[in-house]
Coordinates of C-alpha atoms in Angstrom, one line a residue:
M14 CA 116.2 112.6 87.1
S15 CA 113.6 114.0 89.5
L16 CA 113.4 112.9 93.2
K17 CA 110.1 111.1 92.5
N18 CA 111.6 109.2 89.6
K19 CA 114.7 108.3 91.6
S20 CA 112.4 107.0 94.4
I21 CA 110.4 104.9 92.0
T22 CA 113.5 103.5 90.3
G23 CA 115.0 102.8 93.7
A24 CA 111.9 100.9 94.8
F25 CA 111.9 98.9 91.6
F26 CA 115.5 97.7 92.1
N27 CA 114.8 97.0 95.8
L28 CA 111.8 94.8 94.9
S29 CA 113.8 93.1 92.1
A30 CA 116.6 92.3 94.5
N31 CA 114.1 91.0 97.1
G32 CA 112.4 88.8 94.5
F33 CA 115.7 87.4 93.2
A34 CA 116.8 86.7 96.8
Q35 CA 113.5 85.0 97.6
V36 CA 113.7 82.7 94.6
I37 CA 117.4 81.8 95.2
N38 CA 116.9 81.2 98.9
F39 CA 113.9 79.0 98.2
V40 CA 115.8 76.9 95.7
V41 CA 118.7 76.6 98.1
Y42 CA 116.3 75.8 100.9
A43 CA 114.7 73.0 98.9
I44 CA 118.1 71.5 97.9
M45 CA 119.3 71.6 101.5
A46 CA 116.0 70.0 102.7
R47 CA 116.7 67.1 100.3
I48 CA 120.3 66.7 101.3
L49 CA 120.2 67.2 105.0
G50 CA 118.5 65.0 107.6
V51 CA 115.4 66.2 109.3
E52 CA 117.1 66.6 112.7
E53 CA 120.1 68.7 111.5
F54 CA 117.9 70.7 109.2
G55 CA 115.7 71.7 112.1
L56 CA 118.7 72.4 114.2
V57 CA 120.1 74.9 111.6
A58 CA 116.7 76.6 111.4
I59 CA 116.6 77.1 115.1
C60 CA 120.2 78.5 115.1
L61 CA 119.3 80.9 112.3
M62 CA 116.2 82.1 114.2
V63 CA 118.4 82.9 117.3
V64 CA 120.9 84.9 115.2
E65 CA 118.0 86.6 113.4
F66 CA 116.8 87.9 116.7
C67 CA 120.2 89.1 117.8
N68 CA 120.7 90.8 114.4
L69 CA 117.7 93.1 115.1
F70 CA 119.7 95.3 117.4
V71 CA 122.2 96.0 114.5
T72 CA 119.9 96.3 111.5
V73 CA 117.2 98.6 113.0
G74 CA 117.4 102.3 113.8
I75 CA 120.8 103.7 113.1
S76 CA 120.9 103.4 109.3
Q77 CA 117.3 104.6 109.0
N78 CA 118.3 107.8 110.8
L79 CA 121.2 108.4 108.4
I80 CA 118.9 108.0 105.4
Q81 CA 116.2 110.3 106.7
R82 CA 118.5 113.2 107.9
E83 CA 118.4 116.3 105.8
K84 CA 122.1 116.3 105.1
W85 CA 124.9 113.7 105.2
D86 CA 127.5 114.5 107.9
D87 CA 130.6 112.4 107.8
Q88 CA 131.2 113.0 111.5
F89 CA 127.7 111.9 112.5
A90 CA 128.0 108.9 110.1
S91 CA 131.4 107.9 111.6
L92 CA 129.9 108.1 115.1
S93 CA 127.0 105.9 113.9
F94 CA 129.5 103.4 112.4
W95 CA 131.4 103.1 115.7
V96 CA 128.1 102.7 117.6
L97 CA 127.1 99.9 115.3
M98 CA 130.5 98.2 115.7
G99 CA 130.1 98.4 119.5
V100 CA 126.6 96.9 119.3
S101 CA 127.9 94.2 116.9
V102 CA 130.7 93.2 119.2
A103 CA 128.3 93.2 122.2
I104 CA 125.9 90.9 120.3
A105 CA 128.8 88.6 119.4
I106 CA 129.8 88.5 123.1
F107 CA 126.2 87.8 124.1
I108 CA 126.0 84.9 121.6
F109 CA 129.2 83.4 122.9
A110 CA 128.3 84.0 126.6
I111 CA 124.6 83.1 126.6
A112 CA 123.3 81.5 123.3
V113 CA 126.2 79.1 122.8
P114 CA 126.1 77.6 126.4
V115 CA 122.2 77.4 126.2
A116 CA 122.4 75.6 122.8
W117 CA 125.1 73.3 124.2
Y118 CA 123.0 72.1 127.2
T119 CA 119.6 72.2 125.6
Y120 CA 120.4 70.7 122.1
S121 CA 123.9 69.6 121.3
E122 CA 127.5 70.5 120.9
L123 CA 126.8 70.9 117.1
A124 CA 124.1 73.5 117.8
A125 CA 126.5 75.5 120.0
Q126 CA 129.1 75.4 117.3
L127 CA 126.7 76.5 114.6
I128 CA 125.4 79.5 116.6
A129 CA 129.0 80.5 117.4
A130 CA 129.9 80.5 113.7
L131 CA 126.8 82.6 112.9
S132 CA 127.9 85.4 115.2
I133 CA 130.0 86.6 112.2
I134 CA 126.8 87.8 110.5
P135 CA 125.9 90.6 113.0
I136 CA 129.5 91.9 112.8
A137 CA 129.4 91.9 109.0
N138 CA 126.1 93.8 109.1
G139 CA 127.6 96.3 111.5
F140 CA 130.4 97.0 109.0
R141 CA 128.0 97.4 106.1
L142 CA 125.0 99.4 107.2
V143 CA 126.4 103.0 107.3
H144 CA 128.0 102.4 103.9
K145 CA 124.7 101.1 102.6
A146 CA 122.8 104.1 104.0
R147 CA 125.2 106.3 102.0
L148 CA 124.5 104.5 98.8
E149 CA 120.8 104.7 99.4
R150 CA 121.0 108.4 100.0
D151 CA 122.8 108.7 96.7
F152 CA 120.0 106.7 95.0
R153 CA 122.4 104.0 94.0
N154 CA 119.8 101.3 94.6
K155 CA 120.7 99.5 91.4
A156 CA 124.2 98.9 92.7
L157 CA 122.9 97.9 96.1
A158 CA 120.5 95.4 94.5
A159 CA 123.4 93.9 92.5
Y160 CA 125.5 93.6 95.7
D161 CA 122.6 91.9 97.6
M162 CA 122.0 89.5 94.7
A163 CA 125.7 88.7 94.4
G164 CA 125.8 87.9 98.1
V165 CA 122.7 85.7 97.9
L166 CA 124.0 83.9 94.8
A167 CA 127.5 83.3 96.2
G168 CA 126.1 82.1 99.5
G169 CA 123.7 79.7 97.7
I170 CA 126.4 78.2 95.6
V171 CA 128.6 77.7 98.7
S172 CA 125.8 76.0 100.6
V173 CA 124.9 73.6 97.8
V174 CA 128.5 72.7 96.9
T175 CA 129.5 72.1 100.5
A176 CA 126.4 70.1 101.2
L177 CA 127.2 67.9 98.2
Q178 CA 130.7 67.5 99.7
G179 CA 129.2 66.1 102.9
F180 CA 129.5 69.1 105.3
G181 CA 125.9 68.5 106.5
A182 CA 124.4 71.3 108.7
W183 CA 127.6 73.4 108.2
A184 CA 126.8 73.9 104.6
I185 CA 124.0 76.3 105.3
I186 CA 126.1 78.1 107.9
F187 CA 128.9 78.5 105.3
G188 CA 126.5 79.9 102.8
K189 CA 124.9 82.5 105.2
V190 CA 128.4 83.7 106.3
V191 CA 129.6 84.0 102.7
Q192 CA 126.4 85.9 101.7
A193 CA 126.9 88.4 104.5
V194 CA 130.6 88.9 103.9
V195 CA 130.3 89.3 100.1
S196 CA 127.5 91.9 100.4
T197 CA 129.5 93.8 103.0
V198 CA 132.7 93.8 101.0
L199 CA 131.0 95.0 97.8
T200 CA 129.1 97.7 99.6
W201 CA 132.1 98.9 101.5
V202 CA 134.3 99.1 98.4
Q203 CA 131.7 101.0 96.3
S204 CA 130.6 103.5 99.0
S205 CA 132.4 106.9 99.2
F206 CA 132.1 107.0 103.0
R207 CA 135.1 106.1 105.1
P208 CA 134.8 106.1 108.9
V209 CA 137.1 108.1 111.0
W210 CA 137.6 108.0 114.8
V211 CA 135.3 110.5 116.5
T212 CA 135.9 112.0 119.9
D213 CA 132.8 114.2 120.0
R214 CA 129.9 112.2 121.4
S215 CA 127.4 115.1 121.4
D216 CA 125.3 113.4 118.7
L217 CA 125.0 110.1 120.6
P218 CA 121.7 111.0 122.3
E219 CA 120.1 111.6 118.8
I220 CA 121.2 108.2 117.6
I221 CA 119.8 106.4 120.7
V222 CA 116.5 108.3 120.8
F223 CA 115.8 107.6 117.1
A224 CA 116.8 103.9 117.4
K225 CA 115.0 102.9 120.6
P226 CA 111.3 103.0 119.3
L227 CA 112.3 101.2 116.1
I228 CA 114.1 98.5 117.9
A229 CA 111.2 98.1 120.3
T230 CA 108.7 97.7 117.4
S231 CA 111.0 95.3 115.6
F232 CA 111.4 93.3 118.8
V233 CA 107.6 92.9 119.2
N234 CA 107.2 92.1 115.5
F235 CA 109.8 89.4 115.7
F236 CA 108.2 87.7 118.6
S237 CA 104.7 88.1 117.3
T238 CA 105.7 86.4 114.0
K239 CA 108.0 83.8 115.5
A240 CA 105.9 83.0 118.6
S241 CA 104.7 79.6 117.4
N242 CA 108.2 78.8 116.1
I243 CA 109.7 79.4 119.5
V244 CA 107.0 77.2 121.2
I245 CA 107.6 74.4 118.7
A246 CA 111.4 74.6 119.0
F247 CA 111.4 74.7 122.8
F248 CA 108.8 72.1 123.5
L249 CA 108.8 69.7 120.5
G250 CA 112.4 69.7 119.4
A251 CA 114.5 70.2 116.3
S252 CA 112.9 67.5 114.1
T253 CA 109.4 68.7 114.7
F254 CA 110.5 72.3 114.2
A255 CA 112.0 71.3 110.8
Y256 CA 108.6 69.9 109.6
A257 CA 106.9 73.1 110.7
S258 CA 109.6 75.2 109.0
V259 CA 109.2 73.5 105.7
A260 CA 105.4 73.8 105.8
R261 CA 105.7 77.6 106.4
Q262 CA 108.4 78.2 103.8
G263 CA 106.1 78.3 100.8
F264 CA 103.9 80.9 102.5
S265 CA 106.9 82.9 103.6
V266 CA 108.0 83.3 99.9
I267 CA 104.4 84.2 98.9
N268 CA 104.3 86.9 101.6
N269 CA 107.7 88.3 100.6
L270 CA 106.8 88.4 96.9
T271 CA 103.3 89.8 97.3
F272 CA 102.3 91.3 100.6
Q273 CA 105.6 93.1 101.4
P274 CA 105.9 95.0 98.0
L275 CA 102.2 95.8 98.1
N276 CA 102.5 97.0 101.7
R277 CA 105.2 99.5 100.8
I278 CA 103.1 100.9 98.0
A279 CA 100.0 100.9 100.3
L280 CA 101.8 103.0 103.0
A281 CA 102.8 105.6 100.4
G282 CA 99.3 105.7 98.8
L283 CA 97.2 105.7 102.0
S284 CA 99.3 108.5 103.6
R285 CA 98.1 110.8 100.7
V286 CA 94.5 109.9 100.8
E287 CA 92.0 112.2 102.4
T288 CA 90.3 110.9 105.6
L289 CA 86.9 110.8 104.0
R290 CA 88.2 108.6 101.1
L291 CA 90.3 106.3 103.3
N292 CA 87.6 103.6 103.5
H293 CA 87.3 103.5 99.7
A294 CA 91.1 103.3 99.3
F295 CA 91.4 100.5 101.8
S296 CA 88.6 98.7 100.0
R297 CA 90.4 98.9 96.7
I298 CA 93.7 97.6 98.2
T299 CA 92.2 94.7 100.0
G300 CA 90.0 93.8 97.0
M301 CA 92.9 93.7 94.6
T302 CA 95.0 91.8 97.0
A303 CA 92.3 89.2 97.7
L304 CA 91.7 88.6 94.0
F305 CA 95.3 87.5 93.4
V306 CA 96.7 86.3 96.7
V307 CA 93.8 84.3 98.1
P308 CA 93.9 81.7 95.2
V309 CA 97.7 81.4 95.6
Y310 CA 97.3 80.6 99.4
F311 CA 94.5 78.2 98.9
G312 CA 96.1 76.7 95.8
V313 CA 99.4 75.9 97.5
G314 CA 97.5 74.3 100.4
A315 CA 95.4 72.2 98.1
V316 CA 98.4 70.8 96.2
A317 CA 100.6 70.6 99.3
H318 CA 101.3 66.8 99.1
P319 CA 102.6 66.6 95.5
F320 CA 104.2 70.0 95.9
I321 CA 106.2 69.1 99.1
E322 CA 107.2 65.7 97.7
L323 CA 108.4 67.2 94.4
V324 CA 110.3 70.2 95.9
F325 CA 111.5 68.9 99.2
G326 CA 111.3 65.1 99.0
E327 CA 109.3 62.2 100.4
K328 CA 110.8 62.5 103.9
W329 CA 108.9 65.8 104.4
E330 CA 105.5 64.3 103.8
P331 CA 104.3 65.4 107.3
S332 CA 104.9 69.0 106.3
A333 CA 102.3 68.7 103.5
H334 CA 99.5 68.0 106.0
L335 CA 100.5 71.1 108.0
L336 CA 100.7 73.2 104.8
S337 CA 97.1 72.3 103.9
I338 CA 95.9 73.5 107.3
L339 CA 97.9 76.7 107.2
A340 CA 96.2 77.6 103.9
L341 CA 93.0 78.4 105.8
L342 CA 94.7 81.6 107.0
A343 CA 94.3 83.1 103.5
P344 CA 91.2 85.3 104.3
T345 CA 92.8 86.7 107.5
Q346 CA 96.1 87.5 105.8
V347 CA 94.4 89.6 103.1
M348 CA 92.2 91.6 105.5
A349 CA 94.6 92.2 108.3
Y350 CA 98.0 92.6 106.6
Y351 CA 97.6 96.3 105.8
L352 CA 96.1 97.4 109.1
P353 CA 99.3 98.6 110.8
N354 CA 100.4 100.7 107.8
L355 CA 96.8 102.0 107.6
L356 CA 97.1 103.4 111.1
I357 CA 100.6 104.7 110.5
S358 CA 99.5 106.5 107.4
Q359 CA 97.0 108.4 109.5
G360 CA 99.5 109.4 112.1
K361 CA 98.6 106.7 114.7
P362 CA 101.8 104.7 115.3
N363 CA 100.8 103.9 118.9
Q364 CA 97.7 102.1 117.7
A365 CA 99.7 100.3 115.1
F366 CA 102.0 99.1 117.9
T367 CA 98.8 97.9 119.7
L368 CA 98.1 95.6 116.8
N369 CA 101.5 94.1 117.0
M370 CA 101.0 93.5 120.7
I371 CA 97.7 91.7 120.0
N372 CA 99.6 89.5 117.5
L373 CA 102.3 88.8 120.1
V374 CA 99.9 87.8 123.0
V375 CA 97.5 85.7 121.0
N376 CA 100.1 84.0 118.7
L377 CA 102.0 83.0 121.8
A378 CA 99.1 82.0 124.1
L379 CA 97.2 79.6 121.8
P380 CA 100.2 77.5 120.6
L381 CA 101.3 77.3 124.3
M382 CA 97.8 76.0 125.2
L383 CA 97.8 73.4 122.5
V384 CA 101.4 72.3 122.4
Y385 CA 100.6 69.3 124.7
W386 CA 98.7 67.7 121.8
G387 CA 101.5 68.0 119.3
L388 CA 102.5 69.8 116.2
T389 CA 99.2 69.5 114.3
A390 CA 97.4 71.0 117.3
V391 CA 99.8 73.9 117.4
V392 CA 99.3 74.6 113.7
I393 CA 95.5 74.6 114.2
G394 CA 96.2 77.1 117.0
I395 CA 98.1 79.3 114.5
V396 CA 95.1 79.3 112.2
L397 CA 92.7 80.1 115.1
S398 CA 95.0 82.8 116.2
G399 CA 94.7 84.5 112.8
Y400 CA 90.9 84.7 113.1
I401 CA 90.9 85.8 116.8
T402 CA 93.5 88.5 116.2
L403 CA 91.5 89.7 113.1
L404 CA 88.5 90.5 115.3
M405 CA 90.6 92.2 117.9
K406 CA 92.6 94.3 115.4
F407 CA 89.5 95.6 113.6
A408 CA 88.0 96.6 117.0
V409 CA 91.1 98.9 117.4
V410 CA 91.0 100.1 113.8
K411 CA 87.2 100.9 113.9
K412 CA 87.6 102.9 117.1
H413 CA 90.3 105.1 115.7
I414 CA 89.7 105.5 112.0
G415 CA 86.2 104.0 111.5
I416 CA 87.0 101.0 109.2
S417 CA 85.2 97.9 110.4
L418 CA 85.6 94.2 109.8
R419 CA 82.3 94.0 108.1
E420 CA 83.6 96.4 105.4
A421 CA 86.7 94.3 105.0
I422 CA 84.7 91.1 104.6
A423 CA 82.4 92.9 102.1
N424 CA 85.5 93.6 99.9
T425 CA 87.0 90.1 100.0
W426 CA 84.4 87.4 100.8
R427 CA 83.7 86.6 97.1
F428 CA 87.3 85.8 96.5
S429 CA 87.7 83.9 99.7
L430 CA 84.6 81.8 99.0
A431 CA 85.8 81.1 95.4
G432 CA 89.2 80.2 96.8
L433 CA 87.8 77.9 99.5
V434 CA 85.6 76.0 97.0
M435 CA 88.6 75.6 94.8
Y436 CA 90.7 74.5 97.8
G437 CA 88.1 71.8 98.7
A438 CA 87.7 70.5 95.2
V439 CA 91.4 70.3 94.4
L440 CA 92.3 68.8 97.8
Y441 CA 89.6 66.1 97.4
S442 CA 90.8 65.3 93.9
E443 CA 94.4 65.0 95.1
R444 CA 93.5 62.9 98.2
T445 CA 91.3 60.5 96.2
D446 CA 93.7 60.3 93.3
L447 CA 90.9 61.2 91.0
F448 CA 93.0 61.5 87.8
G449 CA 95.2 58.5 88.5
L450 CA 98.3 60.1 87.0
S451 CA 101.6 58.2 87.3
T452 CA 104.0 61.1 87.8
I453 CA 104.0 63.8 90.4
I454 CA 104.8 66.6 87.8
A455 CA 101.8 65.6 85.7
E456 CA 99.5 65.4 88.8
L457 CA 100.7 68.8 90.0
A458 CA 100.2 70.4 86.6
V459 CA 96.7 69.0 86.3
L460 CA 95.7 70.0 89.8
V461 CA 97.0 73.6 89.3
A462 CA 95.1 73.9 86.1
M463 CA 92.0 72.5 87.7
G464 CA 92.3 75.0 90.5
A465 CA 92.8 77.9 88.2
L466 CA 89.8 76.9 86.1
I467 CA 87.5 76.4 89.1
Y468 CA 88.5 79.8 90.7
S469 CA 88.1 81.7 87.4
A470 CA 84.8 80.0 86.6
I471 CA 83.3 80.9 90.0
L472 CA 84.3 84.5 89.7
L473 CA 83.1 84.8 86.1
V474 CA 79.8 83.0 86.7
C475 CA 78.8 84.1 90.2
F476 CA 80.8 87.3 90.9
R477 CA 81.4 88.7 87.4
K478 CA 80.5 92.3 88.0
H479 CA 82.5 92.7 91.2
T480 CA 85.5 90.9 89.7
F481 CA 85.6 93.2 86.7
T482 CA 85.2 96.2 89.0
V483 CA 88.3 95.2 90.9
L484 CA 90.2 94.5 87.7
R485 CA 89.4 98.0 86.5
E486 CA 91.2 99.4 89.5
L487 CA 94.4 98.2 88.0
R488 CA 94.1 100.5 85.1
V489 CA 96.3 103.6 85.0
T490 CA 94.1 106.6 84.7
P491 CA 95.2 108.9 81.9
K492 CA 96.0 112.5 82.7
M493 CA 93.1 114.9 82.1
K494 CA 93.7 117.6 79.5
P495 CA 93.1 121.1 80.7
P496 CA 90.0 122.8 79.3
E497 CA 90.5 125.0 76.3
G498 CA 91.4 128.6 77.1
K499 CA 93.0 127.7 80.4
A500 CA 96.7 127.6 81.0
K501 CA 98.3 124.4 82.2
T502 CA 99.5 124.5 85.7

């Protein structure tokens, strides 16, 4: 198998594992939301966010270096392994010395215990990552995908079973720990690499130099995406944070199943596009994304109330209102999501980092300004942040590669308008109980069908030509036959 085919196959299995994990995690999340109380559910979500941040220092940098090196060196890999183990232990000590006492005094004894238990996860990742890098270099992505899926499935089963047995918040913690341990053990057993003790530290500077910028970027990305969550958790408490977490869960799954895979493909494609054709390539990507993603965003927001009640239960009704507001972010998500990779593909990583800093500052500032007025105000601030950062990001992009916000709007406004009309119509129908259906499932099915019909009708009646132009971009162009009399190259 060629290197190209190995890469494509590996990407397919990675995306499949990601999709499987997202579906399983969403199902487990929904079950846990029904079983656990609002307060303890929010408490667990906060604890997981803290450990996710600590985990950045383990999962970023070192394994990427091993994958991109020209040749595999067991000595270098062993040194990387021991560095990771040192970092993992340091993180565990930090969690016990700092995070646990803070959780004890700011939330509760239970919060401190949950965070302490979660410290196992960074250590498990430290054990796994070098072995995972070895498997990735050998293009054993199918096996890795299987190990990841086995971990997710085992963790999900443990969470659900222990929750049904009355373990409360601990059920989620048990599941997360089992997931990490199962994936680590399977990866370790199947990898051909075995670490040895290394006395030569001459490669240590290379490891540190490679990892530092990646950790810094991940650090900024984490806080830019979690800024509003941090504000809500700190100022409004665990219960309020739980409602916000449930509201954002649906969109998180949508992002992971749509934007993330498309973003990986976009980086590979845009990096091979000539500068003069970059604008056209970006237009194609945003147009195709808007066609399919915008109606999903607006549609979930429009049916938020029956959706939340059906999936998570009646006690999460306040989350439905928040979900409907968050749906208004759809146009900004489509236009802005690819911008960092657009800059990176053109050799401008510093400018891409600037976009992340814009996200961080605005996403933190607006929720902080509005937190006094409560959760709904903070969520409105999140939506406003999306539009403000959109303007600022395109100012940077236009300056460096010449693509403007006006061009992005030209590629997506038809789909955003159709989605917004659909959103308004479906939301009005749901709020006024237009169809008078007696069951939630029937109501949800009718509303989804209504939304799909409205969106499709608007595109076919008002924007038929542009819609079919975008759909034609999905076709695979056949290879051209060489002219007669000329040899194939």
